[in-house]
Amino acid sequence: MAGDNYAPMHRRSLDEPEAYWAERAGDLVWTRRWDKVLDDARKPFYRWFRGGEINTCFNALDRHVDAGHGDRIALIYDSPVTGGTIRRFTYRDLRDEVARFAGVLRAQGVGKGDRVIVYMPMVPEAAIAMLACARLGAVHSVVFGGFAANELAVRIDDCQPKAIVSASCGIETTRIIPYKPLLDAAINIARHKPGRCIILQRPQQVCALTPGRDIDWAEAMKTAAPAACVPVAATDPLYILYTSGTTGQPKGVVRDNGGHAVALKASMSVLYDMKPGEVFWAASDVGWVVGHSYIVYAPLLQGCTTLLYEGKPVGTPDAGAFWRVASQHKVKALFTAPTAFRAIKREDPEGALVKRYDLGAFKALFLAGERCDPDTLHWAQRILGVPVVDHWWQTETGHAITGNPVGVHSYPLKAGSTTKPMPGWDVQALGADGHPVKPGEIGAICCRLPLPPGTFPTLWNAEERFFKAYLEEYPGWYKTGDAGMVDADGYVHIMTRVDDVINVAGHRLSTGQMEEVLASHPAVAECAVVGVGDELKGQVPLGFVVLKAGVKTADSEIVADLVKMVRERIGPVAFFKQAIVVPRLPKTRSGKILRGTMQKIADSEAWKMPATIDDPAILEEIQAALQPLGYAKADSRSAPS
Ligand code: COA
Ligand code: AMP
């Protein structure tokens, strides 16, 4: 394309990856320069900046203070759910708070390589705890507050933390969510017992501390000595973030220090067009990868002001909340999930509330986390009048795989596409033979190895699972788990997951994990969970259960039990609210449950009677059972395949 500044940059990132990333790494402070930019001695396992030593917290905070920017605002906490609290931390303030909390952790015996679980609501102390771990070279593992005790316990057992940092409560719109009982229950369930819990008491609901185990955040801070930054190997882990896999055992995505800092800082210029001092707002949660990368690390590495928002797009207090925050804090770029915009659109379809605020500083909207429907994209463009960038990435990758690199060159928008591969990414749709299909044809979206810096080098204590889940099927490629196409202009279109991962309100969940919960009910013989379309949340889970012979309990009672069980074992975030009892499940003759066909029937999408089905009549029964719930409105069956 004539005048395309980005294409040569992208080409170079693939042709000369070591030179390209070494230049980006030069923007950071290293305590020891790397020996090798890309270590490929153990293909297909690659490591970036081997031999280098760095401290991520130093680069996020101290570096800016040392450069004379200590008075610049690093973090703004805006919390409508606590009556409109606003707190601003300069880079100096934040460095000092982080250093002191690192001192608290150190006094509890936390050091380099030790794991620390952070189970907190959206308060600045969550970011402070993460950065304090980074300061000590300890490895944080943040667990999203909407997960149940059992999920927290699974993570405790997997990463074996020395300490847990938590809070007395979270606030969901107006509801107080006590965190302490969940924490206690999780520690009770877990086999591994962390030695210490550091609890932030929130005035909305204080909790009783467990003597001998819990310490009070504020008390400990009063006497703590600030801790200095501990240099770590570039390849040492910075954090573990668990994400849904295909089973009840979540995958512990590992992020290293060096490659992560390099890639995240670079993304702020190339993709988000953010300069030091400008205000960036990722309206997500620190419990998700978006929160790790774009609430905490990337904006601070770039010297920007980051916004930490404890509220919702609607209901805190209204659908104008995002515009109020953006206007009040002079936000330049907002990053959120399309579901947040669908929620706003539902309450304020004409965007009337936008007009109440001065959005003069606001320059771009970034959407990710789930497929963005063209309606929502166009609506956002119309009411905001700024470029909207749909970009695609995953917990595993830590930063965008594809997007519109507006900091370098803005490509024309194509609704339904997440535009072009970002630096270091070679993205192709592969066919069953493992070769790229023709442009415009659908295939398994894969990325050529090595992946760029900042992606996951492995899964925590599970290298074989890492290999099998991502690298084995297409040798030389990373299998993303998404299907889609690359069109003739090189634009990437992400269509759907190919596994049993679903996306509910931008939250990634495993239907396999929900099936494990349903199957444990004593009355359930067999079950399946599929993700069905939802106007607000994109997808929601729907369960199908077959009861054991002789079960006398009413179906409605069993369904109510199942809903409660998923909430208790996985958490409210799973949003499992509906299930139906069916006489049988549709299967192939070899016994594979036809989940894809059930989902299409429920969504009234075109479907074909699978040639391998053992008994075609079952699908009609399923269709009839779904209709009273408002699904399967039309019979869109076509000829048998
Ligand atoms: N702690 C405790 N409970 C939580 C929680 C937390 N941190 N986060 C969510 N929950 C609960 C909710 O209260 C809700 O409970 P309920 O079923 O009792 O009402 C349930 O988990 C489902 O949450 P969610 O799917 O987020 O629904 P919601 O109705 O509360 O909000 C949206 C819907 C669209 C407003 C919200 O999901 C949203 O803003 N999403 C976009 C932003 C985002 O988080 N993106 C992530 C990646 S960018
Ligand atoms: P998570 O790991 O929670 O970030 O979820 C990653 C998954 O969300 C991806 O594999 C995709 O299925 C989906 N996803 C994320 N961003 C997009 C996007 N912009 N368009 C389509 N799907 C997306």
XYZ file of C-alpha atoms and ligand atoms in Angstrom:
712
model
C 0.000 0.000 0.000
C 1.423 3.408 -0.997
C 2.482 5.509 1.979
C 2.239 2.529 4.312
C 4.695 3.224 7.137
C 3.842 0.090 9.016
C 4.424 -2.650 6.412
C 8.247 -2.227 6.370
C 8.308 -2.146 10.174
C 6.322 -5.358 10.376
C 8.429 -7.004 7.663
C 11.596 -6.105 9.532
C 10.238 -7.500 12.815
C 9.898 -10.868 11.067
C 13.057 -10.784 8.928
C 15.408 -9.399 11.575
C 13.672 -10.142 14.876
C 16.819 -9.861 16.972
C 17.750 -6.431 15.633
C 14.145 -5.219 15.816
C 13.568 -6.237 19.436
C 17.047 -5.253 20.614
C 16.276 -1.715 19.468
C 12.995 -1.722 21.432
C 14.816 -3.124 24.484
C 17.142 -0.144 24.411
C 14.294 2.023 25.745
C 14.519 0.273 29.126
C 17.075 0.177 31.948
C 18.862 -3.181 32.230
C 21.172 -4.058 35.087
C 22.932 -6.484 32.765
C 22.723 -6.512 28.985
C 21.531 -9.746 27.401
C 23.933 -12.227 25.808
C 21.456 -13.341 23.178
C 18.279 -11.567 22.038
C 16.588 -14.767 20.886
C 17.683 -18.067 22.358
C 16.472 -20.797 19.997
C 18.692 -23.598 21.307
C 15.666 -25.618 22.511
C 13.185 -25.268 19.660
C 10.189 -25.116 19.808
C 10.810 -23.500 23.199
C 12.241 -20.028 22.712
C 13.507 -17.474 25.235
C 14.052 -13.753 24.748
C 16.942 -11.685 26.131
C 18.823 -14.634 27.582
C 21.528 -13.486 29.994
C 19.924 -10.074 30.546
C 19.002 -8.777 33.987
C 16.250 -6.293 34.636
C 13.680 -5.216 37.194
C 10.207 -4.557 35.817
C 9.121 -2.399 38.753
C 12.203 -0.212 38.373
C 11.332 0.366 34.745
C 7.681 1.050 35.556
C 8.292 3.474 38.436
C 11.808 4.368 39.626
C 13.113 5.024 36.115
C 10.600 7.855 35.666
C 11.267 9.351 39.101
C 15.021 9.207 38.456
C 14.469 10.964 35.128
C 12.801 13.881 36.920
C 9.170 12.897 36.366
C 8.362 12.076 39.980
C 5.534 14.632 40.091
C 3.760 13.226 37.048
C 0.562 11.337 37.849
C 1.144 7.594 37.541
C -2.223 6.267 38.663
C -5.698 7.664 39.157
C -8.149 5.585 41.163
C -11.755 6.451 40.357
C -14.368 4.575 42.336
C -18.029 5.485 41.913
C -19.006 2.453 44.022
C -17.434 3.963 47.145
C -19.308 7.241 46.851
C -17.080 8.833 44.257
C -13.601 8.309 45.703
C -10.807 9.703 43.545
C -7.150 9.249 44.505
C -4.160 10.350 42.485
C -0.667 8.900 42.891
C 2.349 10.623 41.408
C 5.156 8.417 40.158
C 7.024 9.275 43.367
C 4.004 8.397 45.552
C 3.466 5.133 43.779
C 7.129 4.178 43.902
C 7.203 4.890 47.642
C 4.008 2.936 48.354
C 5.227 0.013 46.277
C 8.665 0.043 47.919
C 7.049 0.061 51.342
C 4.668 -2.766 50.508
C 7.596 -4.704 49.056
C 9.152 -4.184 52.503
C 6.024 -5.691 54.090
C 6.272 -8.729 51.852
C 9.986 -9.075 52.436
C 9.430 -8.978 56.194
C 7.132 -11.962 55.713
C 9.926 -13.875 54.017
C 8.878 -13.242 50.420
C 11.852 -13.098 48.076
C 12.951 -13.721 44.519
C 11.008 -16.535 42.871
C 8.427 -16.905 45.658
C 4.800 -16.835 44.547
C 2.257 -14.419 45.982
C -1.452 -14.656 45.208
C -3.299 -11.365 44.889
C -7.058 -11.773 45.371
C -8.396 -8.257 45.404
C -11.069 -5.953 44.095
C -10.252 -2.981 41.866
C -8.381 -0.891 44.405
C -4.970 0.741 43.914
C -3.538 -1.641 46.489
C -4.017 -4.455 43.960
C -1.631 -2.727 41.539
C 0.676 -1.838 44.428
C 0.835 -5.496 45.480
C 1.615 -6.613 41.923
C 4.371 -4.046 41.484
C 5.776 -4.845 44.943
C 6.155 -8.478 43.910
C 7.898 -7.366 40.731
C 10.186 -5.184 42.848
C 11.313 -8.184 44.896
C 11.532 -10.561 41.947
C 8.624 -12.490 43.466
C 6.000 -13.954 41.132
C 2.450 -12.686 41.490
C -0.629 -14.600 40.564
C -3.715 -12.428 40.544
C -7.023 -14.250 40.905
C -10.134 -12.467 39.655
C -12.569 -11.603 42.454
C -15.566 -13.134 40.675
C -14.165 -16.659 41.085
C -15.399 -18.899 43.876
C -13.333 -20.278 46.759
C -12.787 -23.555 44.964
C -11.167 -21.834 41.977
C -8.937 -19.881 44.316
C -7.990 -23.143 46.047
C -7.024 -24.771 42.737
C -4.696 -21.852 42.038
C -3.240 -21.935 45.563
C -2.380 -25.589 45.133
C -0.912 -25.092 41.699
C 1.375 -22.134 42.382
C 1.953 -22.731 46.116
C 2.151 -19.107 47.272
C 4.176 -18.062 50.281
C 1.657 -15.275 50.969
C -1.758 -14.097 49.822
C -2.733 -10.453 49.572
C -6.454 -9.825 49.811
C -9.065 -7.356 51.005
C -12.016 -7.468 53.356
C -14.535 -6.891 50.560
C -15.280 -5.914 47.003
C -18.223 -3.891 45.773
C -20.330 -4.968 42.828
C -22.340 -1.861 41.860
C -24.103 -1.513 45.236
C -23.603 -5.004 46.665
C -20.794 -5.636 49.164
C -19.000 -8.889 48.357
C -17.133 -10.148 51.435
C -13.803 -11.552 50.235
C -12.552 -12.893 53.552
C -14.972 -15.859 53.818
C -13.990 -16.860 50.262
C -10.320 -16.611 51.139
C -10.749 -18.642 54.323
C -12.779 -21.279 52.506
C -10.164 -21.504 49.753
C -7.312 -21.964 52.225
C -9.395 -24.589 53.954
C -9.930 -26.521 50.725
C -6.340 -26.156 49.469
C -3.690 -28.692 50.408
C -1.003 -25.998 50.329
C -1.310 -23.558 53.236
C 0.245 -20.126 52.678
C 2.071 -18.847 55.738
C 0.695 -15.305 55.644
C -2.299 -13.354 54.425
C -2.073 -9.582 54.242
C -5.546 -8.101 54.349
C -6.586 -4.639 53.265
C -9.452 -3.579 55.515
C -11.969 -1.565 53.535
C -14.299 0.728 55.491
C -17.327 -0.624 53.591
C -16.957 -3.896 55.495
C -14.077 -4.807 57.759
C -13.396 -8.443 58.562
C -11.989 -10.416 61.470
C -8.354 -11.406 60.957
C -7.170 -14.931 61.630
C -4.603 -14.720 64.467
C -1.177 -16.018 63.556
C -1.900 -15.991 59.839
C -3.387 -12.641 58.818
C -1.842 -9.233 59.083
C -3.457 -5.888 58.497
C -2.200 -4.032 55.400
C -2.324 -0.567 56.981
C -0.679 -1.661 60.233
C 2.126 -3.443 58.419
C 2.752 -0.442 56.170
C 3.252 1.853 59.157
C 6.477 0.176 60.215
C 7.757 -1.366 56.980
C 11.142 -0.400 55.626
C 11.090 0.334 51.886
C 12.645 -2.407 49.755
C 14.919 -1.768 46.808
C 14.492 -3.327 43.363
C 15.996 -6.799 43.005
C 17.449 -7.485 39.549
C 16.166 -10.721 38.031
C 16.993 -12.647 34.887
C 15.054 -11.400 31.873
C 13.762 -14.957 31.559
C 12.624 -15.199 35.195
C 8.865 -15.235 35.724
C 7.118 -11.959 36.544
C 3.716 -13.500 36.990
C 1.454 -16.499 36.534
C -2.062 -15.828 35.312
C -4.498 -18.706 35.219
C -6.873 -18.979 32.298
C -9.540 -21.426 31.237
C -8.448 -24.511 29.418
C -10.526 -27.452 28.378
C -10.691 -29.050 31.816
C -11.283 -27.978 35.397
C -7.530 -27.500 35.806
C -6.797 -23.964 34.598
C -3.655 -23.204 32.652
C -1.009 -21.162 34.469
C 0.217 -18.786 31.801
C 3.751 -17.670 32.684
C 5.091 -14.248 31.767
C 8.764 -13.394 31.928
C 10.295 -10.058 32.929
C 12.481 -8.910 30.040
C 10.472 -9.734 26.932
C 7.288 -8.594 28.643
C 8.629 -5.132 29.487
C 10.053 -4.688 25.993
C 6.933 -5.778 24.129
C 4.474 -3.908 26.328
C 6.342 -0.655 26.200
C 6.648 -0.932 22.412
C 2.927 -1.636 22.035
C 2.058 1.652 23.721
C 3.640 3.590 20.857
C 2.868 1.396 17.866
C -0.659 0.251 18.629
C -2.102 2.647 21.191
C -0.289 5.825 20.086
C 0.376 6.834 23.694
C 3.106 9.201 24.782
C 4.506 9.731 28.279
C 2.207 11.907 30.381
C -0.966 11.000 28.470
C -3.853 9.241 30.213
C -4.673 5.640 29.291
C -7.706 3.815 30.600
C -8.216 0.084 30.365
C -11.709 -0.477 31.783
C -11.097 -4.069 32.726
C -10.072 -5.773 35.958
C -6.603 -6.508 37.295
C -7.693 -10.157 37.455
C -7.646 -10.452 33.646
C -4.730 -10.198 31.275
C -5.975 -6.842 29.989
C -5.681 -5.539 33.524
C -2.167 -6.916 33.965
C -0.895 -5.537 30.695
C -2.836 -2.307 30.245
C -3.962 -1.169 33.685
C -0.676 -1.921 35.405
C 2.414 -2.594 33.352
C 2.317 -1.041 29.877
C 1.067 2.460 30.767
C 3.603 2.746 33.589
C 6.471 1.396 31.501
C 5.604 4.104 28.976
C 5.416 6.855 31.622
C 1.690 7.408 31.040
C -1.028 7.955 33.623
C -3.117 4.851 34.109
C -6.681 4.849 35.326
C -7.968 2.205 37.706
C -11.765 2.284 37.708
C -13.845 0.517 40.317
C -17.226 0.627 38.663
C -19.266 -0.665 35.755
C -20.176 0.832 32.395
C -23.812 1.051 33.540
C -25.401 1.380 36.956
C -22.549 3.323 38.603
C -24.606 5.446 38.407
C -25.719 5.409 34.766
C -24.722 4.695 31.171
C -22.774 7.957 31.066
C -20.175 6.668 33.575
C -17.477 6.021 30.949
C -17.897 9.501 29.472
C -17.798 11.115 32.909
C -14.527 9.343 33.746
C -12.981 9.980 30.328
C -13.864 13.656 30.506
C -12.908 14.253 34.138
C -9.473 12.658 33.812
C -8.732 13.722 30.224
C -8.411 10.173 28.985
C -6.766 9.912 25.570
C -7.503 6.240 24.870
C -10.017 3.834 26.362
C -9.686 0.079 26.121
C -12.610 -2.164 26.986
C -14.631 -5.148 25.794
C -17.482 -4.805 23.270
C -19.891 -6.127 25.904
C -19.419 -2.906 27.895
C -20.523 -0.929 24.859
C -23.501 -3.218 24.298
C -24.504 -2.567 27.913
C -24.247 1.214 27.375
C -26.071 1.042 24.025
C -28.940 -0.852 25.618
C -29.518 1.928 28.155
C -28.661 4.922 26.025
C -29.258 3.886 22.410
C -28.856 7.384 20.995
C -25.717 8.139 22.985
C -27.446 11.155 24.555
C -25.276 10.970 27.669
C -22.067 11.415 25.657
C -23.137 14.958 24.821
C -23.093 15.962 28.482
C -19.319 15.649 28.702
C -16.344 17.354 27.133
C -14.413 14.582 25.429
C -11.909 16.900 23.770
C -8.904 14.847 24.950
C -10.394 11.528 23.861
C -8.771 10.237 20.673
C -9.389 6.501 20.265
C -11.358 3.521 21.494
C -9.776 0.054 21.603
C -11.931 -3.041 21.873
C -10.862 -6.622 22.569
C -11.695 -9.710 24.565
C -14.394 -11.107 22.300
C -15.589 -10.778 18.726
C -16.969 -7.307 18.118
C -20.254 -7.304 16.245
C -20.346 -4.661 13.466
C -23.432 -2.979 14.999
C -21.591 -2.213 18.210
C -18.488 -1.078 16.341
C -20.446 1.335 14.143
C -22.506 2.583 17.073
C -19.353 3.339 19.079
C -17.876 5.179 16.107
C -21.026 7.183 15.575
C -21.571 8.332 19.147
C -17.905 9.024 19.918
C -16.655 10.294 16.577
C -13.172 8.806 17.157
C -11.361 5.865 15.526
C -12.403 2.499 16.943
C -9.772 -0.224 16.895
C -10.842 -3.836 17.305
C -7.784 -5.835 18.266
C -7.320 -9.493 19.007
C -5.205 -11.185 21.650
C -5.244 -13.778 24.372
C -4.094 -14.317 27.936
C -1.316 -16.445 26.477
C 0.033 -13.706 24.235
C -0.051 -10.842 26.767
C -0.414 -8.221 24.055
C -2.158 -7.858 20.725
C -1.578 -10.348 17.925
C -3.508 -8.259 15.410
C -4.737 -4.703 15.499
C -4.583 -1.402 13.695
C -1.144 0.107 14.441
C -2.529 3.647 14.630
C 0.635 4.975 16.256
C 2.464 4.271 12.994
C -0.124 3.958 10.241
C -3.941 3.777 10.287
C -5.370 1.180 7.981
C -8.936 1.559 6.693
C -11.326 -0.208 9.017
C -13.087 -3.398 7.964
C -15.841 -4.347 10.400
C -15.429 -7.979 11.428
C -11.639 -7.843 11.075
C -9.029 -7.057 13.694
C -6.795 -5.629 10.921
C -3.117 -6.623 10.634
C -0.543 -8.665 12.547
C 1.407 -6.631 15.080
C 5.236 -6.568 15.082
C 6.715 -10.025 15.436
C 3.506 -11.833 14.518
C 3.178 -13.968 11.386
C -0.484 -14.999 11.417
C -1.913 -17.562 9.010
C -5.064 -19.648 8.651
C -3.900 -23.257 8.351
C -5.759 -26.138 6.737
C -5.934 -29.688 8.045
C -2.673 -30.431 6.182
C -0.856 -27.828 8.282
C -0.321 -25.417 5.377
C -1.805 -21.946 4.965
C -5.119 -21.996 3.098
C -5.856 -19.521 0.293
C -6.646 -15.909 1.239
C -10.267 -15.624 2.308
C -10.574 -19.304 3.236
C -11.267 -20.306 6.813
C -8.691 -22.277 8.770
C -7.154 -22.742 12.197
C -5.514 -19.438 13.059
C -1.878 -20.119 13.917
C 1.186 -17.954 14.489
C 4.603 -18.912 13.215
C 7.218 -19.614 15.893
C 9.035 -17.986 17.530
C 6.351 -15.818 19.061
C 7.489 -12.269 19.834
C 8.740 -11.219 23.280
C 6.114 -10.797 26.008
C 4.214 -13.951 25.077
C 4.174 -17.024 27.309
C 7.311 -19.140 27.293
C 5.517 -22.006 29.060
C 2.730 -22.994 31.458
C 3.561 -23.053 35.165
C 5.019 -26.453 36.017
C 3.384 -27.923 32.912
C 5.727 -27.793 29.952
C 4.266 -30.930 28.415
C 0.764 -29.502 28.575
C 2.132 -26.315 26.989
C 3.599 -28.339 24.143
C 0.557 -30.544 23.638
C -2.041 -27.791 23.869
C -0.339 -25.240 21.656
C 2.651 -26.521 19.685
C 2.169 -30.175 18.845
C -0.629 -30.132 16.287
C 1.016 -27.738 13.808
C 4.804 -28.166 14.103
C 6.549 -24.809 13.850
C 3.355 -22.927 14.756
C 1.460 -21.737 17.825
C -2.174 -22.897 17.665
C -4.336 -20.060 18.957
C -7.544 -22.060 19.384
C -9.381 -19.553 17.184
C -10.657 -20.163 13.663
C -10.788 -17.453 11.044
C -9.237 -16.196 7.852
C -6.652 -13.872 6.414
C -8.161 -11.963 3.480
C -6.521 -10.862 0.234
C -5.483 -7.528 1.829
C -3.750 -9.323 4.708
C -6.497 -8.431 7.198
C -7.134 -11.072 9.843
C -10.714 -12.066 10.713
C -11.266 -14.018 13.928
C -14.519 -15.968 13.799
C -14.847 -18.428 16.649
C -13.052 -20.682 19.102
C -12.434 -24.202 17.912
C -12.345 -25.667 21.422
C -14.756 -25.555 24.330
C -13.746 -22.109 25.491
C -16.537 -19.520 25.478
C -16.514 -15.802 26.001
C -19.114 -14.433 28.406
C -19.134 -10.625 28.761
C -15.514 -10.620 27.608
C -14.615 -13.193 30.274
C -13.017 -16.422 29.095
C -14.635 -19.564 30.490
C -14.439 -23.273 29.881
C -17.588 -25.219 29.121
C -15.629 -28.396 29.910
C -15.098 -27.115 33.428
C -18.818 -26.413 33.850
C -19.581 -29.905 32.545
C -17.347 -31.343 35.256
C -19.463 -29.555 37.866
C -22.795 -30.694 36.353
C -21.563 -34.265 36.028
C -20.823 -34.358 39.754
C -24.533 -33.918 40.606
C -25.850 -37.265 41.849
C -28.897 -37.189 39.537
C -26.981 -36.388 36.349
C -26.047 -39.218 34.007
C -24.631 -37.144 31.176
C -24.338 -33.511 30.278
C -23.097 -30.939 27.810
C -22.604 -27.192 28.083
C -22.524 -24.944 25.030
C -22.166 -21.198 24.593
C -25.284 -19.658 23.071
C -25.637 -16.160 21.643
C -26.637 -13.361 24.000
C -27.376 -9.797 22.954
C -25.517 -8.259 25.881
C -22.818 -10.720 26.885
C -21.986 -12.095 23.454
C -22.332 -15.652 24.717
C -23.808 -17.294 27.796
C -23.520 -20.935 28.864
C -26.473 -23.279 28.462
C -26.474 -26.746 30.019
C -28.114 -29.909 28.707
C -28.489 -32.723 31.194
C -29.693 -36.279 30.990
C -30.865 -37.694 34.308
C -30.076 -41.095 35.717
C -32.872 -43.675 35.414
C -35.325 -43.562 38.283
C -34.619 -39.974 39.397
C -37.856 -38.645 40.879
C -36.820 -35.063 41.714
C -38.538 -32.382 39.631
C -36.452 -31.079 36.706
C -36.754 -27.496 37.947
C -35.279 -28.464 41.294
C -32.329 -30.198 39.664
C -31.705 -27.227 37.372
C -31.766 -24.875 40.381
C -29.228 -27.137 42.116
C -26.958 -27.101 39.073
C -27.058 -23.318 38.795
C -26.145 -23.036 42.465
C -23.355 -25.602 42.150
C -21.639 -23.787 39.266
C -21.897 -20.488 41.130
C -20.405 -22.041 44.249
C -17.644 -23.997 42.550
C -16.589 -21.745 39.686
C -18.094 -18.423 40.695
C -20.694 -15.842 39.682
C -18.521 -14.827 36.754
C -19.405 -18.111 34.995
C -22.914 -16.715 34.613
C -24.373 -20.211 34.414
C -28.079 -19.489 34.807
C -29.873 -21.990 32.584
C -30.011 -25.688 31.882
C -32.552 -28.045 30.428
C -33.252 -31.660 31.096
C -33.327 -33.703 27.886
C -34.014 -37.393 27.370
C -30.752 -38.024 25.496
C -27.797 -36.146 24.044
C -27.132 -36.179 20.311
C -23.976 -38.119 19.499
C -22.022 -39.419 16.575
C -21.926 -43.162 16.108
C -18.528 -43.136 17.790
C -20.065 -41.488 20.868
C -18.908 -37.858 20.449
C -21.468 -35.353 21.725
C -22.553 -32.997 18.935
C -22.133 -29.772 20.900
C -21.622 -27.630 17.793
C -24.927 -28.745 16.294
C -26.755 -28.166 19.599
C -25.365 -24.644 19.734
C -26.462 -23.913 16.163
C -29.964 -25.220 16.849
C -30.228 -23.102 19.993
C -29.053 -20.006 18.125
C -31.400 -20.714 15.175
C -28.361 -20.793 12.900
C -28.212 -22.902 9.754
C -27.240 -26.463 10.627
C -26.897 -29.745 8.833
C -27.955 -33.123 10.092
C -24.536 -34.726 10.705
C -24.128 -37.813 8.547
C -22.530 -39.642 11.462
C -25.338 -39.018 13.982
C -26.514 -42.143 15.776
C -30.195 -41.130 15.962
C -31.440 -38.041 14.042
C -34.691 -37.806 16.053
C -32.754 -36.563 19.106
C -32.091 -33.220 17.518
C -35.817 -32.616 17.086
C -36.312 -33.389 20.775
C -33.569 -30.909 21.648
C -35.139 -28.262 19.464
C -38.542 -28.759 21.114
C -36.994 -28.610 24.587
C -35.178 -25.355 23.766
C -38.143 -23.423 22.429
C -39.835 -22.673 25.782
C -36.555 -20.995 26.865
C -36.686 -18.680 23.859
C -34.025 -20.537 21.867
C -34.243 -22.481 18.596
C -36.875 -20.136 17.259
C -36.544 -21.293 13.666
C -35.774 -24.686 12.177
C -32.812 -23.713 10.033
C -31.827 -27.209 9.103
C -30.427 -27.751 5.621
C -29.813 -30.951 3.725
C -27.863 -33.746 5.467
C -24.082 -33.448 5.140
N -16.201 -9.932 42.347
C -17.325 -10.583 42.652
N -18.312 -10.824 41.769
C -18.134 -10.392 40.503
C -16.974 -9.708 40.108
C -15.974 -9.476 41.085
N -14.850 -8.852 40.797
N -17.091 -9.392 38.800
C -18.280 -9.863 38.383
N -18.913 -10.456 39.414
C -20.235 -11.055 39.399
C -21.282 -10.036 38.990
O -21.753 -9.302 40.091
C -22.359 -10.928 38.407
O -23.044 -11.534 39.495
P -24.625 -11.824 39.443
O -24.809 -12.962 38.506
O -24.920 -12.162 40.859
O -25.271 -10.549 38.984
C -21.580 -12.054 37.749
O -20.292 -12.052 38.390
C -21.386 -11.886 36.275
O -20.607 -10.721 36.037
P -20.590 -9.976 34.624
O -20.651 -10.995 33.543
O -19.459 -9.028 34.584
O -21.996 -9.257 34.588
P -22.493 -7.864 35.129
O -23.958 -7.884 34.882
O -22.021 -7.595 36.505
O -21.821 -6.787 34.162
C -21.013 -5.906 32.084
C -21.964 -6.862 32.764
C -21.149 -6.028 30.587
C -21.349 -4.489 32.512
C -19.562 -6.241 32.555
O -19.305 -7.597 32.342
C -18.482 -5.466 31.856
O -18.308 -4.294 32.059
N -17.699 -6.143 31.015
C -16.706 -5.526 30.138
C -15.411 -5.167 30.745
C -14.528 -6.325 31.122
O -14.509 -6.686 32.254
N -13.755 -6.904 30.202
C -12.792 -7.920 30.523
C -11.752 -8.055 29.465
S -11.365 -6.542 28.615
P -8.613 -14.107 26.848
O -7.537 -15.104 26.991
O -9.549 -14.045 27.993
O -8.077 -12.745 26.466
O -9.516 -14.591 25.634
C -8.936 -14.803 24.380
C -9.964 -15.188 23.365
O -10.954 -14.144 23.255
C -9.395 -15.322 21.975
O -8.823 -16.589 21.751
C -10.600 -15.071 21.106
O -11.410 -16.215 21.006
C -11.356 -14.020 21.890
N -11.024 -12.667 21.429
C -10.262 -11.766 22.068
N -10.231 -10.610 21.373
C -10.972 -10.791 20.268
C -11.325 -9.965 19.137
N -10.916 -8.709 19.055
N -12.092 -10.515 18.177
C -12.515 -11.790 18.247
N -12.244 -12.608 19.298
C -11.479 -12.118 20.294
